[in-house]
């Protein structure tokens, strides 16, 4: 998938666990794991906004585009 998810990076910067983030955002740890591991097919803007609020970041800190061969354009 050409969209990479960097939730792990923000979790490490904030010294927060997946379980704590899931609780604070209001989603299940299983659904957060699907998103975190790049297996999600979609994410609601409300969920993205809640992630950004809790992690005090911008959507671009959590999501980035990669070409199919794994290189980052930009």
Protein backbone atom coordinates (compact mmCIF):
# COMPACT_ATOMS: atom_id res chain seq x y z
CA UNK A 1 0.00 0.00 0.00
CA UNK A 2 1.47 3.38 -0.93
CA UNK A 3 0.27 5.04 2.31
CA UNK A 4 2.59 4.36 5.25
CA UNK A 5 1.40 4.83 8.83
CA UNK A 6 3.86 6.21 11.39
CA UNK A 7 1.83 5.89 14.58
CA UNK A 8 4.72 3.97 16.20
CA UNK A 9 6.99 6.98 15.74
CA UNK A 10 4.56 9.31 17.49
CA UNK A 11 3.88 6.77 20.25
CA UNK A 12 7.60 6.58 20.97
CA UNK A 13 7.96 10.37 20.96
CA UNK A 14 5.08 10.72 23.40
CA UNK A 15 6.18 7.71 25.50
CA UNK A 16 2.67 6.30 25.19
CA UNK A 17 1.50 2.69 24.85
CA UNK A 18 -0.86 1.40 22.18
CA UNK A 19 -3.40 0.57 24.88
CA UNK A 20 -3.30 4.07 26.34
CA UNK A 21 -3.69 5.64 22.90
CA UNK A 22 -6.61 3.36 22.05
CA UNK A 23 -8.34 4.27 25.34
CA UNK A 24 -7.81 7.99 24.87
CA UNK A 25 -8.94 7.95 21.23
CA UNK A 26 -11.93 5.71 21.92
CA UNK A 27 -11.13 2.79 19.61
CA UNK A 28 -10.27 -0.80 20.38
CA UNK A 29 -6.62 -1.82 20.63
CA UNK A 30 -7.29 -4.33 17.83
CA UNK A 31 -8.56 -1.61 15.48
CA UNK A 32 -5.62 0.62 16.39
CA UNK A 33 -3.25 -2.28 15.62
CA UNK A 34 -4.85 -2.72 12.18
CA UNK A 35 -4.29 0.97 11.47
CA UNK A 36 -0.80 1.03 13.01
CA UNK A 37 0.37 -1.98 11.02
CA UNK A 38 -0.83 -0.55 7.71
CA UNK A 39 -3.61 -3.11 7.19
CA UNK A 40 -6.49 -0.61 7.33
CA UNK A 41 -8.32 0.10 4.08
CA UNK A 42 -9.67 3.42 5.36
CA UNK A 43 -9.61 5.74 8.35
CA UNK A 44 -12.38 8.10 9.39
CA UNK A 45 -11.45 11.75 9.63
CA UNK A 46 -12.93 11.76 13.14
CA UNK A 47 -10.51 8.99 14.15
CA UNK A 48 -7.59 10.76 12.48
CA UNK A 49 -8.54 14.00 14.25
CA UNK A 50 -8.74 12.20 17.61
CA UNK A 51 -5.33 10.59 17.03
CA UNK A 52 -3.84 13.99 16.21
CA UNK A 53 -5.45 15.59 19.26
CA UNK A 54 -4.19 12.94 21.66
CA UNK A 55 -0.73 12.73 20.09
CA UNK A 56 -0.53 16.53 19.61
CA UNK A 57 0.52 16.21 15.99
CA UNK A 58 -0.61 16.85 12.42
CA UNK A 59 -2.08 14.21 10.06
CA UNK A 60 1.15 14.34 8.05
CA UNK A 61 3.04 13.17 11.13
CA UNK A 62 0.98 9.95 11.07
CA UNK A 63 0.51 9.30 7.34
CA UNK A 64 2.88 9.54 4.40
CA UNK A 65 2.86 8.45 0.79
CA UNK A 66 5.45 6.05 -0.61
CA UNK A 67 5.80 4.90 -4.19
CA UNK A 68 5.12 1.23 -4.89
CA UNK A 69 8.86 0.47 -4.90
CA UNK A 70 9.21 1.90 -1.38
CA UNK A 71 10.89 5.19 -2.23
CA UNK A 72 9.52 8.42 -0.82
CA UNK A 73 8.82 11.21 -3.30
CA UNK A 74 9.08 14.82 -2.35
